[in-house]
């Protein structure tokens, strides 16, 4: 049975990704920083083709990331798929000229350093898989080539840096398929009710990269199963 870990998976795109992977028979480690919400989410996903197990993981807590990796290493010999999904947009992330640096720092800690720390901590388990895959959930807001806008500058900066983390990991780890995904604008707590995409649509390319994409495809940025410019 293949194994997958999804961060920030108690709701939104992460929850839907965990659901779709369990439906396809993956053993899923559903992780969240809120224990109660994570346990409830895992319980709701019981009875699918693959088991869903809650593990506490706050991606911005370096010690906690290490503890989660140790706990999962007790439960499995290998990790086939890591989905770095957890992400935040903080209040006050409104304008690059005035945004408070603590807001920028906290956003980078969660959205950029979090995925890097998780990838580092789970590297031994990933390297024990035959075809390991790391999928970083990024955003078109981090795209440099399309021209930067003005909304949520700390968030956009964190996703540009996450894209760089993706490319650097892909270059350094040729045995692992490491890719970034923009899910599009999705109806979640982050995306809001007016977003055009469902969570099913938002999770589609993530799940495709986790299951069907060629393991040779690494170091790319994807949307709708197509490579897009950084
Ligand atoms: N929705 C969109 O339109 C859209 C567009 C482009 C990219 N994305 C990206 O898609 C990903 C998922 O977003 P979403 O729309 O599903 O948002 P969401 O519904 O707000 O979910 C975000 C998840 O991340 C978790 N999280 C935040 N900080 C965390 C931490 N330090 N440790 C662990 N988990 C943490 C949240 O947990 P709590 O509930 O505890 O806060 C929540 O479960 C994010 O990376 C986001 O940037 C979303």
mmCIF file of C-alpha atoms and ligand atoms in Angstrom:
data_model
loop_
_atom_site.group_PDB
_atom_site.id
_atom_site.type_symbol
_atom_site.label_atom_id
_atom_site.label_comp_id
_atom_site.label_asym_id
_atom_site.label_seq_id
_atom_site.Cartn_x
_atom_site.Cartn_y
_atom_site.Cartn_z
ATOM 1 C CA UNK A 1 0.000 0.000 0.000
ATOM 2 C CA UNK A 2 1.401 3.413 -0.980
ATOM 3 C CA UNK A 3 1.728 6.077 1.682
ATOM 4 C CA UNK A 4 1.099 9.820 1.535
ATOM 5 C CA UNK A 5 1.388 12.680 3.996
ATOM 6 C CA UNK A 6 -0.604 15.894 3.585
ATOM 7 C CA UNK A 7 0.035 18.984 5.717
ATOM 8 C CA UNK A 8 -2.742 21.353 6.773
ATOM 9 C CA UNK A 9 -5.256 18.649 5.870
ATOM 10 C CA UNK A 10 -8.094 19.230 8.344
ATOM 11 C CA UNK A 11 -9.949 21.386 5.809
ATOM 12 C CA UNK A 12 -9.838 22.961 2.359
ATOM 13 C CA UNK A 13 -7.622 21.693 -0.449
ATOM 14 C CA UNK A 14 -5.504 19.604 1.948
ATOM 15 C CA UNK A 15 -8.526 17.701 3.246
ATOM 16 C CA UNK A 16 -9.795 17.088 -0.282
ATOM 17 C CA UNK A 17 -6.330 15.881 -1.360
ATOM 18 C CA UNK A 18 -6.236 13.464 1.597
ATOM 19 C CA UNK A 19 -9.746 12.252 0.698
ATOM 20 C CA UNK A 20 -8.897 11.633 -2.962
ATOM 21 C CA UNK A 21 -5.663 9.821 -2.120
ATOM 22 C CA UNK A 22 -7.395 7.577 0.453
ATOM 23 C CA UNK A 23 -10.134 6.898 -2.109
ATOM 24 C CA UNK A 24 -7.398 5.669 -4.462
ATOM 25 C CA UNK A 25 -6.097 3.266 -1.808
ATOM 26 C CA UNK A 26 -3.266 5.298 -0.283
ATOM 27 C CA UNK A 27 -2.530 5.017 3.402
ATOM 28 C CA UNK A 28 -2.782 8.715 4.268
ATOM 29 C CA UNK A 29 -1.160 10.526 7.160
ATOM 30 C CA UNK A 30 -3.549 13.454 7.552
ATOM 31 C CA UNK A 31 -1.668 16.113 9.470
ATOM 32 C CA UNK A 32 -2.869 19.335 11.087
ATOM 33 C CA UNK A 33 -1.718 21.789 13.730
ATOM 34 C CA UNK A 34 -5.125 21.655 15.462
ATOM 35 C CA UNK A 35 -5.433 18.199 17.067
ATOM 36 C CA UNK A 36 -9.184 18.256 17.456
ATOM 37 C CA UNK A 37 -9.839 19.382 13.895
ATOM 38 C CA UNK A 38 -7.302 16.873 12.530
ATOM 39 C CA UNK A 39 -8.716 13.932 14.448
ATOM 40 C CA UNK A 40 -12.255 14.843 13.404
ATOM 41 C CA UNK A 41 -11.177 15.160 9.752
ATOM 42 C CA UNK A 42 -9.428 11.773 9.814
ATOM 43 C CA UNK A 43 -12.515 10.212 11.421
ATOM 44 C CA UNK A 44 -14.720 11.625 8.644
ATOM 45 C CA UNK A 45 -12.494 9.916 6.065
ATOM 46 C CA UNK A 46 -12.705 6.461 7.668
ATOM 47 C CA UNK A 47 -14.000 3.682 5.426
ATOM 48 C CA UNK A 48 -12.326 4.750 2.161
ATOM 49 C CA UNK A 49 -10.105 2.330 0.220
ATOM 50 C CA UNK A 50 -7.034 3.352 2.218
ATOM 51 C CA UNK A 51 -6.725 4.154 5.933
ATOM 52 C CA UNK A 52 -6.437 7.763 7.111
ATOM 53 C CA UNK A 53 -4.355 8.359 10.246
ATOM 54 C CA UNK A 54 -4.084 11.676 12.055
ATOM 55 C CA UNK A 55 -0.635 12.961 13.046
ATOM 56 C CA UNK A 56 -0.129 16.310 14.759
ATOM 57 C CA UNK A 57 2.114 18.594 12.676
ATOM 58 C CA UNK A 58 2.581 22.351 12.871
ATOM 59 C CA UNK A 59 4.864 23.121 9.942
ATOM 60 C CA UNK A 60 6.119 26.308 11.596
ATOM 61 C CA UNK A 61 7.322 24.433 14.709
ATOM 62 C CA UNK A 62 10.759 22.981 13.935
ATOM 63 C CA UNK A 63 10.802 20.663 16.954
ATOM 64 C CA UNK A 64 7.259 19.505 16.186
ATOM 65 C CA UNK A 65 8.209 18.676 12.601
ATOM 66 C CA UNK A 66 10.982 16.446 13.933
ATOM 67 C CA UNK A 67 8.619 14.716 16.365
ATOM 68 C CA UNK A 68 6.080 14.050 13.609
ATOM 69 C CA UNK A 69 8.774 12.571 11.360
ATOM 70 C CA UNK A 70 9.932 10.302 14.197
ATOM 71 C CA UNK A 71 6.372 9.192 14.930
ATOM 72 C CA UNK A 72 5.648 8.395 11.298
ATOM 73 C CA UNK A 73 8.966 6.528 10.980
ATOM 74 C CA UNK A 74 7.625 4.211 13.703
ATOM 75 C CA UNK A 75 4.490 3.576 11.666
ATOM 76 C CA UNK A 76 5.908 3.122 8.141
ATOM 77 C CA UNK A 77 9.187 2.214 6.411
ATOM 78 C CA UNK A 78 8.698 4.577 3.478
ATOM 79 C CA UNK A 79 6.788 7.653 2.377
ATOM 80 C CA UNK A 80 5.773 7.719 -1.291
ATOM 81 C CA UNK A 81 4.122 11.155 -1.454
ATOM 82 C CA UNK A 82 4.586 14.338 0.565
ATOM 83 C CA UNK A 83 2.068 17.120 -0.103
ATOM 84 C CA UNK A 84 3.185 20.420 1.435
ATOM 85 C CA UNK A 85 -0.244 22.051 1.468
ATOM 86 C CA UNK A 86 -0.412 24.087 4.683
ATOM 87 C CA UNK A 87 -0.434 27.814 4.081
ATOM 88 C CA UNK A 88 -1.562 31.147 5.498
ATOM 89 C CA UNK A 89 -2.434 34.687 4.509
ATOM 90 C CA UNK A 90 -2.249 36.919 7.581
ATOM 91 C CA UNK A 91 -4.310 39.990 8.462
ATOM 92 C CA UNK A 92 -2.357 43.120 7.577
ATOM 93 C CA UNK A 93 -0.786 41.571 4.469
ATOM 94 C CA UNK A 94 -2.111 44.419 2.355
ATOM 95 C CA UNK A 95 0.622 46.512 0.749
ATOM 96 C CA UNK A 96 4.320 45.916 0.179
ATOM 97 C CA UNK A 97 5.211 49.513 1.108
ATOM 98 C CA UNK A 98 3.703 49.250 4.582
ATOM 99 C CA UNK A 99 3.336 45.591 5.558
ATOM 100 C CA UNK A 100 4.776 44.919 9.011
ATOM 101 C CA UNK A 101 7.918 42.782 8.860
ATOM 102 C CA UNK A 102 6.644 40.372 11.545
ATOM 103 C CA UNK A 103 3.744 39.591 9.180
ATOM 104 C CA UNK A 104 6.223 38.889 6.372
ATOM 105 C CA UNK A 105 8.407 36.791 8.670
ATOM 106 C CA UNK A 106 5.543 34.671 9.981
ATOM 107 C CA UNK A 107 4.207 34.121 6.465
ATOM 108 C CA UNK A 108 7.633 32.999 5.227
ATOM 109 C CA UNK A 109 8.059 30.720 8.251
ATOM 110 C CA UNK A 110 4.818 28.915 7.478
ATOM 111 C CA UNK A 111 4.582 28.986 3.682
ATOM 112 C CA UNK A 112 8.253 28.666 2.715
ATOM 113 C CA UNK A 113 10.402 27.399 5.587
ATOM 114 C CA UNK A 114 7.625 25.052 6.739
ATOM 115 C CA UNK A 115 7.599 23.022 3.503
ATOM 116 C CA UNK A 116 11.426 23.014 3.440
ATOM 117 C CA UNK A 117 11.625 21.793 7.050
ATOM 118 C CA UNK A 118 9.028 19.090 6.393
ATOM 119 C CA UNK A 119 10.823 17.923 3.232
ATOM 120 C CA UNK A 120 14.127 17.781 5.114
ATOM 121 C CA UNK A 121 12.650 15.882 8.061
ATOM 122 C CA UNK A 122 10.897 13.297 5.863
ATOM 123 C CA UNK A 123 13.778 12.851 3.413
ATOM 124 C CA UNK A 124 14.936 9.484 4.836
ATOM 125 C CA UNK A 125 11.405 8.061 4.540
ATOM 126 C CA UNK A 126 10.979 9.525 1.040
ATOM 127 C CA UNK A 127 14.303 8.066 -0.064
ATOM 128 C CA UNK A 128 13.080 4.652 1.075
ATOM 129 C CA UNK A 129 10.286 4.833 -1.547
ATOM 130 C CA UNK A 130 10.823 3.525 -5.116
ATOM 131 C CA UNK A 131 9.296 6.616 -6.744
ATOM 132 C CA UNK A 132 9.052 9.369 -4.139
ATOM 133 C CA UNK A 133 7.182 12.569 -4.928
ATOM 134 C CA UNK A 134 7.096 15.941 -3.178
ATOM 135 C CA UNK A 135 4.305 18.329 -4.169
ATOM 136 C CA UNK A 136 4.464 21.906 -2.928
ATOM 137 C CA UNK A 137 1.136 23.726 -3.069
ATOM 138 C CA UNK A 138 2.110 27.172 -4.314
ATOM 139 C CA UNK A 139 0.167 29.954 -6.016
ATOM 140 C CA UNK A 140 0.097 31.916 -9.242
ATOM 141 C CA UNK A 141 0.553 34.876 -6.892
ATOM 142 C CA UNK A 142 4.209 33.806 -6.640
ATOM 143 C CA UNK A 143 4.781 33.832 -10.400
ATOM 144 C CA UNK A 144 7.476 36.336 -11.392
ATOM 145 C CA UNK A 145 7.137 35.893 -15.142
ATOM 146 C CA UNK A 146 3.505 37.024 -15.247
ATOM 147 C CA UNK A 147 4.343 40.273 -13.471
ATOM 148 C CA UNK A 148 3.718 40.718 -9.764
ATOM 149 C CA UNK A 149 0.472 42.305 -8.609
ATOM 150 C CA UNK A 150 -0.222 44.252 -5.432
ATOM 151 C CA UNK A 151 -2.396 41.863 -3.354
ATOM 152 C CA UNK A 152 -1.106 40.004 -0.265
ATOM 153 C CA UNK A 153 2.583 40.806 -0.876
ATOM 154 C CA UNK A 154 3.952 38.704 1.997
ATOM 155 C CA UNK A 155 1.950 35.710 0.771
ATOM 156 C CA UNK A 156 3.093 36.203 -2.834
ATOM 157 C CA UNK A 157 6.710 36.581 -1.721
ATOM 158 C CA UNK A 158 6.429 33.364 0.310
ATOM 159 C CA UNK A 159 5.111 31.471 -2.720
ATOM 160 C CA UNK A 160 7.862 32.833 -5.016
ATOM 161 C CA UNK A 161 10.347 31.578 -2.438
ATOM 162 C CA UNK A 162 8.490 28.253 -2.188
ATOM 163 C CA UNK A 163 8.866 27.903 -5.955
ATOM 164 C CA UNK A 164 12.611 28.438 -5.534
ATOM 165 C CA UNK A 165 12.684 25.819 -2.756
ATOM 166 C CA UNK A 166 10.943 23.465 -5.203
ATOM 167 C CA UNK A 167 13.490 24.040 -7.979
ATOM 168 C CA UNK A 168 16.428 23.753 -5.572
ATOM 169 C CA UNK A 169 15.171 20.480 -4.055
ATOM 170 C CA UNK A 170 14.505 19.077 -7.534
ATOM 171 C CA UNK A 171 18.075 19.913 -8.598
ATOM 172 C CA UNK A 172 19.594 18.477 -5.425
ATOM 173 C CA UNK A 173 17.493 15.297 -5.260
ATOM 174 C CA UNK A 174 17.366 13.687 -8.714
ATOM 175 C CA UNK A 175 15.749 10.541 -7.289
ATOM 176 C CA UNK A 176 12.697 12.447 -6.076
ATOM 177 C CA UNK A 177 10.043 14.136 -8.230
ATOM 178 C CA UNK A 178 9.691 17.583 -6.668
ATOM 179 C CA UNK A 179 7.101 19.916 -8.159
ATOM 180 C CA UNK A 180 5.056 23.002 -7.317
ATOM 181 C CA UNK A 181 1.348 23.412 -8.093
ATOM 182 C CA UNK A 182 -1.015 26.354 -8.357
ATOM 183 C CA UNK A 183 -4.479 24.975 -7.548
ATOM 184 C CA UNK A 184 -6.220 27.979 -9.101
ATOM 185 C CA UNK A 185 -8.624 30.180 -7.146
ATOM 186 C CA UNK A 186 -10.549 27.766 -4.936
ATOM 187 C CA UNK A 187 -13.582 28.077 -2.621
ATOM 188 C CA UNK A 188 -11.990 27.516 0.808
ATOM 189 C CA UNK A 189 -11.602 29.615 3.939
ATOM 190 C CA UNK A 190 -8.575 31.168 2.227
ATOM 191 C CA UNK A 191 -10.046 31.531 -1.260
ATOM 192 C CA UNK A 192 -13.481 32.738 -0.128
ATOM 193 C CA UNK A 193 -16.971 31.885 -1.325
ATOM 194 C CA UNK A 194 -16.630 33.823 -4.574
ATOM 195 C CA UNK A 195 -13.816 31.684 -5.959
ATOM 196 C CA UNK A 196 -14.687 29.866 -9.181
ATOM 197 C CA UNK A 197 -13.165 26.457 -8.384
ATOM 198 C CA UNK A 198 -14.383 23.663 -6.124
ATOM 199 C CA UNK A 199 -11.954 21.877 -3.795
ATOM 200 C CA UNK A 200 -12.222 18.843 -6.103
ATOM 201 C CA UNK A 201 -10.907 20.978 -8.982
ATOM 202 C CA UNK A 202 -8.262 22.550 -6.725
ATOM 203 C CA UNK A 203 -6.937 19.153 -5.655
ATOM 204 C CA UNK A 204 -6.977 17.642 -9.154
ATOM 205 C CA UNK A 205 -3.419 18.480 -10.288
ATOM 206 C CA UNK A 206 -2.010 17.740 -6.833
ATOM 207 C CA UNK A 207 -3.518 14.243 -6.876
ATOM 208 C CA UNK A 208 -2.500 13.746 -10.504
ATOM 209 C CA UNK A 209 1.130 14.598 -9.616
ATOM 210 C CA UNK A 210 0.896 12.212 -6.668
ATOM 211 C CA UNK A 211 -0.447 9.316 -8.703
ATOM 212 C CA UNK A 212 -0.306 9.549 -12.489
ATOM 213 C CA UNK A 213 2.338 12.060 -13.604
ATOM 214 C CA UNK A 214 5.603 10.556 -14.823
ATOM 215 C CA UNK A 215 8.115 10.331 -11.966
ATOM 216 C CA UNK A 216 10.630 11.748 -14.458
ATOM 217 C CA UNK A 217 8.802 15.101 -14.352
ATOM 218 C CA UNK A 218 10.589 17.111 -11.693
ATOM 219 C CA UNK A 219 11.406 20.734 -11.012
ATOM 220 C CA UNK A 220 8.301 22.226 -12.666
ATOM 221 C CA UNK A 221 5.428 24.521 -11.751
ATOM 222 C CA UNK A 222 1.988 23.146 -12.710
ATOM 223 C CA UNK A 223 -1.609 24.267 -13.069
ATOM 224 C CA UNK A 224 -4.377 22.153 -14.625
ATOM 225 C CA UNK A 225 -1.879 19.339 -15.319
ATOM 226 C CA UNK A 226 0.190 21.686 -17.538
ATOM 227 C CA UNK A 227 3.591 23.228 -16.871
ATOM 228 C CA UNK A 228 3.358 26.989 -16.287
ATOM 229 C CA UNK A 229 6.189 29.570 -16.094
ATOM 230 C CA UNK A 230 7.803 30.357 -12.734
HETATM 231 N N1 LIG B 1 -7.816 28.723 -2.004
HETATM 232 C C1 LIG B 1 -7.156 29.271 -3.014
HETATM 233 O O1 LIG B 1 -7.739 29.970 -3.872
HETATM 234 C C2 LIG B 1 -5.680 29.026 -3.194
HETATM 235 C C3 LIG B 1 -5.043 29.540 -4.332
HETATM 236 C C4 LIG B 1 -3.696 29.313 -4.520
HETATM 237 C C5 LIG B 1 -2.984 28.571 -3.595
HETATM 238 N N2 LIG B 1 -3.613 28.087 -2.488
HETATM 239 C C6 LIG B 1 -2.813 27.317 -1.531
HETATM 240 O O2 LIG B 1 -3.451 26.095 -1.243
HETATM 241 C C7 LIG B 1 -3.066 25.649 0.065
HETATM 242 C C8 LIG B 1 -4.321 25.266 0.840
HETATM 243 O O3 LIG B 1 -5.106 26.422 0.990
HETATM 244 P P1 LIG B 1 -6.693 26.389 1.214
HETATM 245 O O4 LIG B 1 -7.283 27.266 0.198
HETATM 246 O O5 LIG B 1 -7.165 25.006 1.394
HETATM 247 O O6 LIG B 1 -6.754 27.224 2.587
HETATM 248 P P2 LIG B 1 -7.412 26.910 4.001
HETATM 249 O O7 LIG B 1 -8.771 26.319 3.837
HETATM 250 O O8 LIG B 1 -7.248 28.161 4.776
HETATM 251 O O9 LIG B 1 -6.480 25.765 4.590
HETATM 252 C C9 LIG B 1 -5.151 26.013 4.952
HETATM 253 C C10 LIG B 1 -4.729 24.898 5.863
HETATM 254 O O10 LIG B 1 -3.364 25.116 6.252
HETATM 255 C C11 LIG B 1 -3.293 24.916 7.652
HETATM 256 N N3 LIG B 1 -2.157 25.584 8.287
HETATM 257 C C12 LIG B 1 -1.889 26.901 8.371
HETATM 258 N N4 LIG B 1 -0.763 27.095 9.070
HETATM 259 C C13 LIG B 1 -0.305 25.874 9.443
HETATM 260 C C14 LIG B 1 0.800 25.400 10.172
HETATM 261 N N5 LIG B 1 1.703 26.242 10.707
HETATM 262 N N6 LIG B 1 0.951 24.071 10.337
HETATM 263 C C15 LIG B 1 0.072 23.206 9.808
HETATM 264 N N7 LIG B 1 -1.031 23.577 9.134
HETATM 265 C C16 LIG B 1 -1.200 24.898 8.942
HETATM 266 C C17 LIG B 1 -4.618 25.439 8.186
HETATM 267 O O11 LIG B 1 -4.829 24.981 9.485
HETATM 268 P P3 LIG B 1 -5.699 25.839 10.559
HETATM 269 O O12 LIG B 1 -7.124 25.519 10.258
HETATM 270 O O13 LIG B 1 -5.227 25.307 11.879
HETATM 271 O O14 LIG B 1 -5.386 27.290 10.322
HETATM 272 C C18 LIG B 1 -5.559 24.843 7.143
HETATM 273 O O15 LIG B 1 -5.852 23.500 7.436
HETATM 274 C C19 LIG B 1 -2.277 26.801 0.685
HETATM 275 O O16 LIG B 1 -0.892 26.544 0.593
HETATM 276 C C20 LIG B 1 -2.648 27.984 -0.179
HETATM 277 O O17 LIG B 1 -1.659 28.973 -0.181
HETATM 278 C C21 LIG B 1 -4.939 28.296 -2.265
#
